[in-house]
Short mmCIF file of C-alpha atoms in Angstrom, two decimals:
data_model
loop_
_atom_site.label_atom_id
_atom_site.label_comp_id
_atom_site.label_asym_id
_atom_site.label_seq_id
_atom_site.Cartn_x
_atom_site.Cartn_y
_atom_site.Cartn_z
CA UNK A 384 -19.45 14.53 39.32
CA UNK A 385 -21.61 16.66 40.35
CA UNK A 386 -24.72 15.49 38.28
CA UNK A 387 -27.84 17.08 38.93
CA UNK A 388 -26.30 19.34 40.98
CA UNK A 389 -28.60 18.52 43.77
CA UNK A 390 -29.06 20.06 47.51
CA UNK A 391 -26.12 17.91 48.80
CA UNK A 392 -23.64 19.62 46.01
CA UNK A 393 -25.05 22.62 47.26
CA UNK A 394 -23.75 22.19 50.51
CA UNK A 395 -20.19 21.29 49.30
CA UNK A 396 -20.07 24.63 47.40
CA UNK A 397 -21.21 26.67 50.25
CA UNK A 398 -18.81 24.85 52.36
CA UNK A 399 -15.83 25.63 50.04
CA UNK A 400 -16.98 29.22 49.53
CA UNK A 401 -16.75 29.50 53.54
CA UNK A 402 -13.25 29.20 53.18
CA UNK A 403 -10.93 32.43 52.35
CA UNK A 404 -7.61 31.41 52.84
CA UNK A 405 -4.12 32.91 50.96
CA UNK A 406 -5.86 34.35 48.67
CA UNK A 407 -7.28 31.30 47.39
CA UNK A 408 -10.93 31.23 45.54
CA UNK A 409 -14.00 28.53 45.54
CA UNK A 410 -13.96 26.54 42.49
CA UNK A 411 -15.28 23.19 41.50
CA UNK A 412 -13.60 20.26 39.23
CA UNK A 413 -15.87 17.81 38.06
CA UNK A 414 -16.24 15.59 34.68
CA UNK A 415 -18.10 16.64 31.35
CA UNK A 416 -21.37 14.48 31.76
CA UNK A 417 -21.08 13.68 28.35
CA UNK A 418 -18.01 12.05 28.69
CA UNK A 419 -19.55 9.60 31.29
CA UNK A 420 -20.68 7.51 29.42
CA UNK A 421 -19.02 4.21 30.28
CA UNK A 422 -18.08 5.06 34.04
CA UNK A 423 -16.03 2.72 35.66
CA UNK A 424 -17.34 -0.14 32.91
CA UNK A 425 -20.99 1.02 33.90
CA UNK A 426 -23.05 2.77 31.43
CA UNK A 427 -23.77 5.54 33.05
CA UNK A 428 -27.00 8.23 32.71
CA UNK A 429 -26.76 11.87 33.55
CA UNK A 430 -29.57 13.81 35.09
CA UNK A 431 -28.59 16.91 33.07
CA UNK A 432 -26.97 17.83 29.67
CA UNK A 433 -23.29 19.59 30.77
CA UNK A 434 -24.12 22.37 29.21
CA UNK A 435 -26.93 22.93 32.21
CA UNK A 436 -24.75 21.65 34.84
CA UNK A 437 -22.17 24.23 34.44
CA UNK A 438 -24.79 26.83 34.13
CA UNK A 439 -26.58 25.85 37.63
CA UNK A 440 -22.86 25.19 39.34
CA UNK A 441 -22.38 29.03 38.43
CA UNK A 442 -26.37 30.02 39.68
CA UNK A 443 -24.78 28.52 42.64
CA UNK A 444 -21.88 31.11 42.97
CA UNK A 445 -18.97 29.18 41.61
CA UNK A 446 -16.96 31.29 39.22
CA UNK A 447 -14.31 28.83 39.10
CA UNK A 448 -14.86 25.67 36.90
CA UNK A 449 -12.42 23.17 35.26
CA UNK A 450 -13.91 20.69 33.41
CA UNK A 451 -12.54 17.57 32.43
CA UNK A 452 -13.22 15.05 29.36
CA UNK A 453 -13.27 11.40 31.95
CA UNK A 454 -11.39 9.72 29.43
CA UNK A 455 -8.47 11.84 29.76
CA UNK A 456 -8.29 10.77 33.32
CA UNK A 457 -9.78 7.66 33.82
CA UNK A 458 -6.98 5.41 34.42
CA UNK A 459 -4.98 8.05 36.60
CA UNK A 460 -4.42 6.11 39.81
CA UNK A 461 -5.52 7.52 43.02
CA UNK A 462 -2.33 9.40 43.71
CA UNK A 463 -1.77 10.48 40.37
CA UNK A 464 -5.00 12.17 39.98
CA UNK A 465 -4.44 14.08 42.39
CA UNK A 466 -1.01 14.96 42.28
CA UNK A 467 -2.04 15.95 38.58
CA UNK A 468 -5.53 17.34 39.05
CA UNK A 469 -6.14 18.65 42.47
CA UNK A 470 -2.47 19.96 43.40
CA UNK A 471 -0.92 20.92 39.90
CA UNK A 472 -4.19 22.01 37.54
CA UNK A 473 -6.29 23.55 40.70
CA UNK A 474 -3.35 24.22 42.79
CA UNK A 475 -5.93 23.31 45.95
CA UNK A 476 -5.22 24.30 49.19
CA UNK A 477 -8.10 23.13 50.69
CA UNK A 478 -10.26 20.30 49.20
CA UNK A 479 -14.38 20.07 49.92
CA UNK A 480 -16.04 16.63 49.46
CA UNK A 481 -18.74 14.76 50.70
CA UNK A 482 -17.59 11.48 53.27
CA UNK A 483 -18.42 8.65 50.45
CA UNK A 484 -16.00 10.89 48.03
CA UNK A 485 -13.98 8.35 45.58
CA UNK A 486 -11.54 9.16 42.92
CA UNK A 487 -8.97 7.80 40.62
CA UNK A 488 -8.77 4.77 38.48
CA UNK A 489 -11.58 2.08 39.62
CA UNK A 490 -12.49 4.28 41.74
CA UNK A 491 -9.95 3.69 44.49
CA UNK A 492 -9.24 6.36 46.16
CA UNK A 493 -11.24 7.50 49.07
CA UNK A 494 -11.36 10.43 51.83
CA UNK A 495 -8.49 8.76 53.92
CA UNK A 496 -6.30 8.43 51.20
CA UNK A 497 -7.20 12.02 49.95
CA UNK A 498 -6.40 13.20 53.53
CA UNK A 499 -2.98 11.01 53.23
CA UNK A 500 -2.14 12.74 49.98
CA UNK A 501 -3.32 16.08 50.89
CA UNK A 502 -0.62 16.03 53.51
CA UNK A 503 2.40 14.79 50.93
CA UNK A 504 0.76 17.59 48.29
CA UNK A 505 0.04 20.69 50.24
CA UNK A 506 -3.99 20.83 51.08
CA UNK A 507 -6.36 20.02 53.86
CA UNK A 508 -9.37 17.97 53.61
CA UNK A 509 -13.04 19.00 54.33
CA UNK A 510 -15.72 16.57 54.36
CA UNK A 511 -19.48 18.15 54.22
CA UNK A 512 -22.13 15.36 56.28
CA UNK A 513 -24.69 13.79 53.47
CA UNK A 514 -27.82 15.46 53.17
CA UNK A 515 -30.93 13.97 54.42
CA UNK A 516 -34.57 14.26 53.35
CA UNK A 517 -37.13 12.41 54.61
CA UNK A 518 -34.54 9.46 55.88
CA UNK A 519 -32.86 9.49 52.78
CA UNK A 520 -29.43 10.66 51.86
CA UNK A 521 -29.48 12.48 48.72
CA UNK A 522 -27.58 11.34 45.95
CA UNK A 523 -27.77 11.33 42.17
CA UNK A 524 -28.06 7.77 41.83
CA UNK A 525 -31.28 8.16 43.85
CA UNK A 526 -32.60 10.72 42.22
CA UNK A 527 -32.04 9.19 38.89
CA UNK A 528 -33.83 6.34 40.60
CA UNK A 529 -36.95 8.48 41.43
CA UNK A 530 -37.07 10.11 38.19
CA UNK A 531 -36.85 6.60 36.26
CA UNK A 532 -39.43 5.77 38.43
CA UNK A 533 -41.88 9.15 37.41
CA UNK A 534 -41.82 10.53 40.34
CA UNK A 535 -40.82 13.86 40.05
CA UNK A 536 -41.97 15.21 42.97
CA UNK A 537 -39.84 13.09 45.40
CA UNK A 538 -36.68 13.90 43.32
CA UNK A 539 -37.55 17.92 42.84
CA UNK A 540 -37.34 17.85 46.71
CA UNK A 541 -33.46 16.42 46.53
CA UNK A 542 -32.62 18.23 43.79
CA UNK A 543 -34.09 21.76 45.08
CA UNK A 544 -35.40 22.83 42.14
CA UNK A 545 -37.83 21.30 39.96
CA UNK A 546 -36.52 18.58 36.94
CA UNK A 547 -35.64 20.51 33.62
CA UNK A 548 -34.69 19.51 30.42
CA UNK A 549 -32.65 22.84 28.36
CA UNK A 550 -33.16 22.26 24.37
CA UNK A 551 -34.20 23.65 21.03
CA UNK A 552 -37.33 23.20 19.75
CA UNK A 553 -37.47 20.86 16.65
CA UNK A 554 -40.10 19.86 14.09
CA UNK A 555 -42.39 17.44 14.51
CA UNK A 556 -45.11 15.83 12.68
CA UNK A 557 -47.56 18.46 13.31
CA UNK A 558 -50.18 15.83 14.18
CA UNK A 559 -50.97 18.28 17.85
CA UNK A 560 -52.32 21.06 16.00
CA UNK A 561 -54.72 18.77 13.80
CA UNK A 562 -56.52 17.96 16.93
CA UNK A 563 -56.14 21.78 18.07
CA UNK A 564 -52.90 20.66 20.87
CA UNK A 565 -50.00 22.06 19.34
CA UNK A 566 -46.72 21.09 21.05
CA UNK A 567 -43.18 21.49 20.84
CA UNK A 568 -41.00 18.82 20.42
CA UNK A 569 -37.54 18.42 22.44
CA UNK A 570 -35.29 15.24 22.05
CA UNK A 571 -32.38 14.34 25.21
CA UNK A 572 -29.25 13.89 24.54
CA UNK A 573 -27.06 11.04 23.75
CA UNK A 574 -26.41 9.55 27.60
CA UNK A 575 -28.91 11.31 29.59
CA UNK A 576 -31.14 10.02 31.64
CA UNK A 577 -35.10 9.63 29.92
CA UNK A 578 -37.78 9.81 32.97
CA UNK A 579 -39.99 7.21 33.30
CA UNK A 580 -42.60 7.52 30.05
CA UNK A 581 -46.14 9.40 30.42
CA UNK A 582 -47.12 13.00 30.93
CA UNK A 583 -46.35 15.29 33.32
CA UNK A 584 -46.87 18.44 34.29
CA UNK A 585 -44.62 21.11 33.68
CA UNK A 586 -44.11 25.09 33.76
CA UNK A 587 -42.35 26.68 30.40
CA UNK A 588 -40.54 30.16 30.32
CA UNK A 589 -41.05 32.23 27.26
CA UNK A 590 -39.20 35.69 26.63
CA UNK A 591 -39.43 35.86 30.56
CA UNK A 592 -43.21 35.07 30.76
CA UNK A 593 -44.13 31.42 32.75
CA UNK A 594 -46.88 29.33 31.06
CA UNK A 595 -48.54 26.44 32.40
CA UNK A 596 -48.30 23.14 30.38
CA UNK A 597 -48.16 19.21 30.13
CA UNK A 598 -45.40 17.85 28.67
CA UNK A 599 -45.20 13.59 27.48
CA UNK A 600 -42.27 11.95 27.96
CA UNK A 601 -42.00 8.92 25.32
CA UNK A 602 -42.46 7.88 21.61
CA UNK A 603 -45.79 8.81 21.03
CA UNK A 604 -47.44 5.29 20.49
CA UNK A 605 -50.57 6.15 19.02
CA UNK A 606 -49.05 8.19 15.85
CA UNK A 607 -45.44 6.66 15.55
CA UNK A 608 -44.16 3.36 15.17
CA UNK A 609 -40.37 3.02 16.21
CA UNK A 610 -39.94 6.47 17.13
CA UNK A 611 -37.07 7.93 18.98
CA UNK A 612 -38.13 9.44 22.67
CA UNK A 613 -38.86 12.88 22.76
CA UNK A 614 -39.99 15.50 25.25
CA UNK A 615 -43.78 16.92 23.62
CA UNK A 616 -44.98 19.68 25.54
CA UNK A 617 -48.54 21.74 24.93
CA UNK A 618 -48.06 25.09 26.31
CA UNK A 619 -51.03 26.47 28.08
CA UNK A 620 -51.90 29.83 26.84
CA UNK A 621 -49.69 30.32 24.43
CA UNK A 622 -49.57 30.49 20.43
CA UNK A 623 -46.32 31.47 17.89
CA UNK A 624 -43.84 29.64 16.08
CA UNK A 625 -41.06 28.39 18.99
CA UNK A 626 -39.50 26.37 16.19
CA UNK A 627 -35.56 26.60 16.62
CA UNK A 628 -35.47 28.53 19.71
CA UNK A 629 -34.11 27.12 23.28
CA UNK A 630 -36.85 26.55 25.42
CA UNK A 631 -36.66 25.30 29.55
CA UNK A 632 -39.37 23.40 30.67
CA UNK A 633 -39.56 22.01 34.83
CA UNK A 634 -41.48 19.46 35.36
CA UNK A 635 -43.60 19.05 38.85
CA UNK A 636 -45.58 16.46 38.83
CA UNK A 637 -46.63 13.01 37.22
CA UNK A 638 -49.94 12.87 35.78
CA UNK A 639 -50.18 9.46 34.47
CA UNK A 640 -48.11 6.87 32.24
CA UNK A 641 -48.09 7.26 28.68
CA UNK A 642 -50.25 4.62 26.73
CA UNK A 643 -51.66 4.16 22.84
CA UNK A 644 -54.93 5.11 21.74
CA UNK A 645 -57.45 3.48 19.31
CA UNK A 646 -57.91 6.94 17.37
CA UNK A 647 -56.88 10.78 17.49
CA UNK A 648 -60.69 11.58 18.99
CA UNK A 649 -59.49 9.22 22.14
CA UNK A 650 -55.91 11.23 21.97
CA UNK A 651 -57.68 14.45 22.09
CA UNK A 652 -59.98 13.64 25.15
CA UNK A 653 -57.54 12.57 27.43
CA UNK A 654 -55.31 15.79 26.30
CA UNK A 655 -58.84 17.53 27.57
CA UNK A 656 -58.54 15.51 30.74
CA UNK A 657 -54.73 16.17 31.45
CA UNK A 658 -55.23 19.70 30.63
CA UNK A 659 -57.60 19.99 33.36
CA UNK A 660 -55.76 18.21 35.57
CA UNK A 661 -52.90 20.15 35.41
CA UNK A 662 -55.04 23.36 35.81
CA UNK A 663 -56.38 21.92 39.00
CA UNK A 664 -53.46 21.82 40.62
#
């Protein structure tokens, strides 16, 4: 799928951009992460929004793209799919995937029977080795693992690039700038993957211009009962009305959980505190 579009998808793309044969041009099929949502009777969490995942997959060099809605396909059996998919809508004469690669309805198709079916369709098969960092084979699931988990730093270094969330900037409550920490306010979308809750520390482009700033991940305890979880970030540095506009903010490290307050004076002291942790680093 694609999701995260981590080192290890990075390798598949360079592998299939390697390739210049018959004309033929690099281009990548995967699912729209919003329609994910219920993957093979999981519920399923994406690392990033589509909208961002088609926007790195083309960072990465890949003009081509064909993106499909997963419940348009989902019960395609293995030889269907690609019969349908891989031969007829990408017309593939060479196919790049990593060893574990599985396709078609429960998941039932593997890299033997793609191989088996690449000879009946017309293509050859390619399979890129798994990644490895630090003993560990990169993979989305892990990384939505690590990030679940807070730890940004370990899953920055499988992605290769540091965690982002891509949104517009909404109203809030306003209650930052009574205890002089404005923020901005981001919510996820409907099937993403929410880090683990507590602040981090994060870097926040502006009209090409990087700030510094700590961003909590949660639903603000102290001044919200039953609130939805939202992204707040205090941007170092920085003071205007963002209100509307589509901000990115990468996230680097974890600074500590989130927790509730007895009173908007203890708020405003740890803010102090996080603040000067995050400069310190």
């Amino acid at each position: 799928m694609f999701d995260g579009v981590h080192i290890g998808h990075r390798a598949v793309f360079e592998r299939a951009e390697s390739f210049d044969e018959h004309g033929a041009e690099a281009a990548v099929f995967t699912f729209d992460s919003e329609s994910l949502s219920d993957k093979h009777g999981k519920s399923y969490r994406y690392v990033v929004p589509n909208s961002l995942k088609l926007d790195m997959i083309r960072q990465a060099g890949i003009k081509n793209i064909c993106c499909a809605d997963f419940s348009e396909l989902r019960n395609y059996e293995a030889e269907e799919f690609v019969k349908v998919v891989l031969a007829g809508r990408m017309n593939a004469v060479k196919v790049v995937c990593g060893p574990d690669f599985r396709f078609g309805r429960g998941a039932a198709g593997n890299v033997d029977s793609l191989r088996k079916y690449g000879a009946k369709y017309g293509f050859e098969v390619s399979t890129v080795d798994p990644v490895v960092v630090d003993g560990n084979v990169v993979s989305s699931s892990r990384i939505r693992e690590l990030l679940s988990e807070g730890d940004v730093k370990k899953a920055n270094a499988l992605l290769g690039y540091s965690y982002k969330i891509k949104r517009s900037v909404e109203d809030g409550n306003h209650i930052g700038r009574t205890i002089d920490f404005p923020t901005i306010n981001q919510s996820f979308e409907e099937g993403q993957l929410i880090p683990a809750y507590g602040v981090y520390a994060t870097s926040v482009v502006i009209d090409g211009k990087q700030y510094d700033g700590i961003t909590n991940i949660g639903v603000k305890p102290t001044v919200e009962k039953e609130a939805k979880p939202l992204a707040e970030t205090h941007i170092l540095g920085f003071s205007g009305d963002l209100y509307g506009k589509t901000l990115e903010v990468s996230f680097s490290d974890f600074l500590r959980p989130e927790r509730k307050f007895d009173s908007l004076d203890a708020l405003k002291n740890q803010i102090k505190t996080d603040i000067n942790k995050r400069l310190a680093e």
